[in-house]
mmCIF file with all atom_site columns, C-alpha atoms in Angstrom:
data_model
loop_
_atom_site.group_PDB
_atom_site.id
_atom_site.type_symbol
_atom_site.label_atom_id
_atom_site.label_alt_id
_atom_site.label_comp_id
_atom_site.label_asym_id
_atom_site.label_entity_id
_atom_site.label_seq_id
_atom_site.pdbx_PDB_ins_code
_atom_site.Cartn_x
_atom_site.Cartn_y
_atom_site.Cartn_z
_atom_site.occupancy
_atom_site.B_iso_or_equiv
_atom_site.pdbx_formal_charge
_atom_site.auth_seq_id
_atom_site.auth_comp_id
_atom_site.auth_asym_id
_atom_site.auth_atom_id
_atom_site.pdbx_PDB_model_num
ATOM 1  C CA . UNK A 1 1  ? -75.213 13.751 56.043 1.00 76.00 ? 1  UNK A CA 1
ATOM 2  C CA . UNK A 1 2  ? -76.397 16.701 57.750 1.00 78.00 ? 2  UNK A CA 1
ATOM 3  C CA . UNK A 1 3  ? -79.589 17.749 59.792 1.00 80.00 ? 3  UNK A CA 1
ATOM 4  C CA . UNK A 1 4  ? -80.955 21.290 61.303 1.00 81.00 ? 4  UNK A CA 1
ATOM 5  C CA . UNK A 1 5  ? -80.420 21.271 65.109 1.00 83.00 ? 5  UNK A CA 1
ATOM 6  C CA . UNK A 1 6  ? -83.276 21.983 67.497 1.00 81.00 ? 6  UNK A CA 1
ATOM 7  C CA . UNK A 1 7  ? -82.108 25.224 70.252 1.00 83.00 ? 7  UNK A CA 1
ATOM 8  C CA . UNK A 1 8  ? -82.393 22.353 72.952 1.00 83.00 ? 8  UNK A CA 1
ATOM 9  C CA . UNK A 1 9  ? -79.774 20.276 70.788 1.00 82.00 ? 9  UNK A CA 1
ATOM 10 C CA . UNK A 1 10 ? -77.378 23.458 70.696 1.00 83.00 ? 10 UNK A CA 1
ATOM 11 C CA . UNK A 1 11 ? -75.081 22.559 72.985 1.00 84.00 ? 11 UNK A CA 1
ATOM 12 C CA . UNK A 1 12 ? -73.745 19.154 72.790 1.00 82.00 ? 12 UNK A CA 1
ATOM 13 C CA . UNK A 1 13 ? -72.713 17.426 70.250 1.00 81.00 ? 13 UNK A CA 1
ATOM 14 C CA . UNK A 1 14 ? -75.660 15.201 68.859 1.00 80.00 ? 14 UNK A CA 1
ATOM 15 C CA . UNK A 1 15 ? -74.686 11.067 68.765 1.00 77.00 ? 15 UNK A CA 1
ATOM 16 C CA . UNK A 1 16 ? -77.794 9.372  67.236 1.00 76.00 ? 16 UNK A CA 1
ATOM 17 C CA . UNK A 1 17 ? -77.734 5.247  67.276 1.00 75.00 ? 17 UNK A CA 1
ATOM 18 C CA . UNK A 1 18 ? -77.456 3.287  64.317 1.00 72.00 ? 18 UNK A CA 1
ATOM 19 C CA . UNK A 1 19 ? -81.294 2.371  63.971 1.00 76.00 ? 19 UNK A CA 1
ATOM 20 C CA . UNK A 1 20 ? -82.303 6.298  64.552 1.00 69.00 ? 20 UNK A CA 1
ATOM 21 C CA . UNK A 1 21 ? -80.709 8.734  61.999 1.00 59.00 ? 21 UNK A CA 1
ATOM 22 C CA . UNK A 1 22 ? -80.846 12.107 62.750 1.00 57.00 ? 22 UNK A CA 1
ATOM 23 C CA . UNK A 1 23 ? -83.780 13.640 62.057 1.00 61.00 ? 23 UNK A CA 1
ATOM 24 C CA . UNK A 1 24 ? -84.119 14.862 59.183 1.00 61.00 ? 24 UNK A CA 1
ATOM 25 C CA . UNK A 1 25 ? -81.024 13.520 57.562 1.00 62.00 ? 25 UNK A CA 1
ATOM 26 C CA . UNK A 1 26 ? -80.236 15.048 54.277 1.00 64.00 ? 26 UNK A CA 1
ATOM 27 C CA . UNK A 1 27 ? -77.373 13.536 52.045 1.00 62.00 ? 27 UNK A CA 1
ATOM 28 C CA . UNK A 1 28 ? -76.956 16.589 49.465 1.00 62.00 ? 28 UNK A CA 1
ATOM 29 C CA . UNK A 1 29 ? -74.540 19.561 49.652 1.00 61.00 ? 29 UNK A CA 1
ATOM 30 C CA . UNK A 1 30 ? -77.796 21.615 48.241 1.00 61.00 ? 30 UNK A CA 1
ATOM 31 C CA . UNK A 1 31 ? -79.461 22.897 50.615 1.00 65.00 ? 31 UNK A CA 1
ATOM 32 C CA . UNK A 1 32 ? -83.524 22.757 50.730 1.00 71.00 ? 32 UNK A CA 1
ATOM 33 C CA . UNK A 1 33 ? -85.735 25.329 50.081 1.00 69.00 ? 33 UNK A CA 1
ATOM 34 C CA . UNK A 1 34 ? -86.915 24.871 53.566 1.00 64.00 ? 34 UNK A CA 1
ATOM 35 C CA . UNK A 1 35 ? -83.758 26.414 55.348 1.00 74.00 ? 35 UNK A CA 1
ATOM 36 C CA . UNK A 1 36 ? -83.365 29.304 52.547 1.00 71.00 ? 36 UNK A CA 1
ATOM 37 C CA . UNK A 1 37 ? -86.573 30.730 52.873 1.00 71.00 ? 37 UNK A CA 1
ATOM 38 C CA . UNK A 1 38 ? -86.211 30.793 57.204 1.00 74.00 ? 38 UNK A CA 1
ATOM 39 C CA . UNK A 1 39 ? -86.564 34.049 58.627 1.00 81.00 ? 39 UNK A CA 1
ATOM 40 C CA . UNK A 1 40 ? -84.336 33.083 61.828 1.00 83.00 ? 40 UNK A CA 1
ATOM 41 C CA . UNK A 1 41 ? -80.713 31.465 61.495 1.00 86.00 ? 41 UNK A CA 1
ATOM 42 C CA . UNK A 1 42 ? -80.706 27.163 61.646 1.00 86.00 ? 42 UNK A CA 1
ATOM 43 C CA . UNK A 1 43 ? -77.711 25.395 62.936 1.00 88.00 ? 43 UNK A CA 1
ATOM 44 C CA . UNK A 1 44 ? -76.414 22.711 61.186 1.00 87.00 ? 44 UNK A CA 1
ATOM 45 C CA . UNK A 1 45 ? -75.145 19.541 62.100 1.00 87.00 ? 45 UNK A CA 1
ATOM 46 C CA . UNK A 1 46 ? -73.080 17.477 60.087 1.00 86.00 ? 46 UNK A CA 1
ATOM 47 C CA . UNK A 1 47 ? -73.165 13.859 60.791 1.00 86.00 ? 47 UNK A CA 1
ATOM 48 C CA . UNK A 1 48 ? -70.631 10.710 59.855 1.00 87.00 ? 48 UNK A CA 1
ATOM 49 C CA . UNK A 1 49 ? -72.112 7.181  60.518 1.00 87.00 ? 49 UNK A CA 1
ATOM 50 C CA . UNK A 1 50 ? -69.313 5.405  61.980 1.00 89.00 ? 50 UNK A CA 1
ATOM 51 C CA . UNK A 1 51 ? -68.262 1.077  61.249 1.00 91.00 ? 51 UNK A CA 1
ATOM 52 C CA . UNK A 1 52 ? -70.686 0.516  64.412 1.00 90.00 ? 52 UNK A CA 1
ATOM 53 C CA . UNK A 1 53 ? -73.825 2.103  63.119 1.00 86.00 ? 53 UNK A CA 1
ATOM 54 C CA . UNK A 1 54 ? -73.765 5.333  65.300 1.00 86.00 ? 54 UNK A CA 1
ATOM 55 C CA . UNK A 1 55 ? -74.156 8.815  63.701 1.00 85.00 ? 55 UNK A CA 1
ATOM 56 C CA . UNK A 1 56 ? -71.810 11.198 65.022 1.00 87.00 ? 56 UNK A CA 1
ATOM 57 C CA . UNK A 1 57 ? -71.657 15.191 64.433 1.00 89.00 ? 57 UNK A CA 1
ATOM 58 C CA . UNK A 1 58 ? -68.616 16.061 62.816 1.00 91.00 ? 58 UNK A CA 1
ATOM 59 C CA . UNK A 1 59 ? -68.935 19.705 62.742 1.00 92.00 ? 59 UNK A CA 1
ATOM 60 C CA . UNK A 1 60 ? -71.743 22.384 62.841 1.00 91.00 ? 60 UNK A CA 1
ATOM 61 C CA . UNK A 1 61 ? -72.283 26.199 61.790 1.00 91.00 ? 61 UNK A CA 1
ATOM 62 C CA . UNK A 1 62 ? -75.004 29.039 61.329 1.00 90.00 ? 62 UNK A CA 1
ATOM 63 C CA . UNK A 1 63 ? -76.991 29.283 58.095 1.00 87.00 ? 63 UNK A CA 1
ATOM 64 C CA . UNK A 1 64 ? -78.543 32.770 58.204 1.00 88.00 ? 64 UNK A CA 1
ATOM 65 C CA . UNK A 1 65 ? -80.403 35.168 56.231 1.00 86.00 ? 65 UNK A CA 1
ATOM 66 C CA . UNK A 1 66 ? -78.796 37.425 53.687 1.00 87.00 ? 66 UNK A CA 1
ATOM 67 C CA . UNK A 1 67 ? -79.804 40.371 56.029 1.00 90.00 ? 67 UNK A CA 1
ATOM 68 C CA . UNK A 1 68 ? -79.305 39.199 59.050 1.00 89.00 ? 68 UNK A CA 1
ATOM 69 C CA . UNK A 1 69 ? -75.784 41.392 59.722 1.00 91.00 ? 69 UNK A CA 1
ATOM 70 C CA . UNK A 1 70 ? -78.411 44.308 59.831 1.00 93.00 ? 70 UNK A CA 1
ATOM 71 C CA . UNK A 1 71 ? -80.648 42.628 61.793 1.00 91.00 ? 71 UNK A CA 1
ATOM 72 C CA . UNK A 1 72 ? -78.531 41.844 64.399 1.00 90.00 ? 72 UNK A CA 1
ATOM 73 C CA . UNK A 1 73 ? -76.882 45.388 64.733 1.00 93.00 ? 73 UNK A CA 1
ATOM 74 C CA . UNK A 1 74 ? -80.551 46.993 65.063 1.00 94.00 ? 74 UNK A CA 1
ATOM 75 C CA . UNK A 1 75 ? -81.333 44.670 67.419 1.00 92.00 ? 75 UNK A CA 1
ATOM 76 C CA . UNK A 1 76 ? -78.178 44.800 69.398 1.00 93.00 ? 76 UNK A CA 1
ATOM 77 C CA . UNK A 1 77 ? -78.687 49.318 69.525 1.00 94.00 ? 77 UNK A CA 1
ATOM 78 C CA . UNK A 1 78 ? -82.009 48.625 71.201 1.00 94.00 ? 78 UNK A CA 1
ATOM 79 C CA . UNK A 1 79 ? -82.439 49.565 75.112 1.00 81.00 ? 79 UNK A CA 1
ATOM 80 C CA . UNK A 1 80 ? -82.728 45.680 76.991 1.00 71.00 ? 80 UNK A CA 1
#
């Protein structure tokens, strides 16, 4: 199962108990039109529900848009 992470959720790893899946908890490798039409990048965290209940991430990574590498080098030239 897997879930987009919130910015404030970027940091630690997310541990959700057993009556509160992570929200919202997808259980197919496809990924919803929801996160492939975003303008900004989504983090996603994968989640295992362990023999107690709990929800645990597993991993995470970046889904970005298909021109974001050109995005992020114009925004990186500009004066800050």
């Amino acid at each position: 199962a897997w879930n987009v992470l919130p910015r404030l959720a970027w940091l630690a790893p997310r541990r959700v108990t057993a009556d509160a899946a992570p929200e919202p908890l997808a259980q197919s490798h496809a990924l919803p039109s929801v996160l492939t039409a975003r303008q900004a990048p989504a983090l996603i965290g994968v989640h295992r529900q362990d023999g107690d209940g709990v929800w645990r991430e597993t991993a995470r990574g970046f889904i970005v848009p298909d021109d974001w590498p050109a995005r992020a080098r114009a925004f990186a030239a500009q004066d800050h």
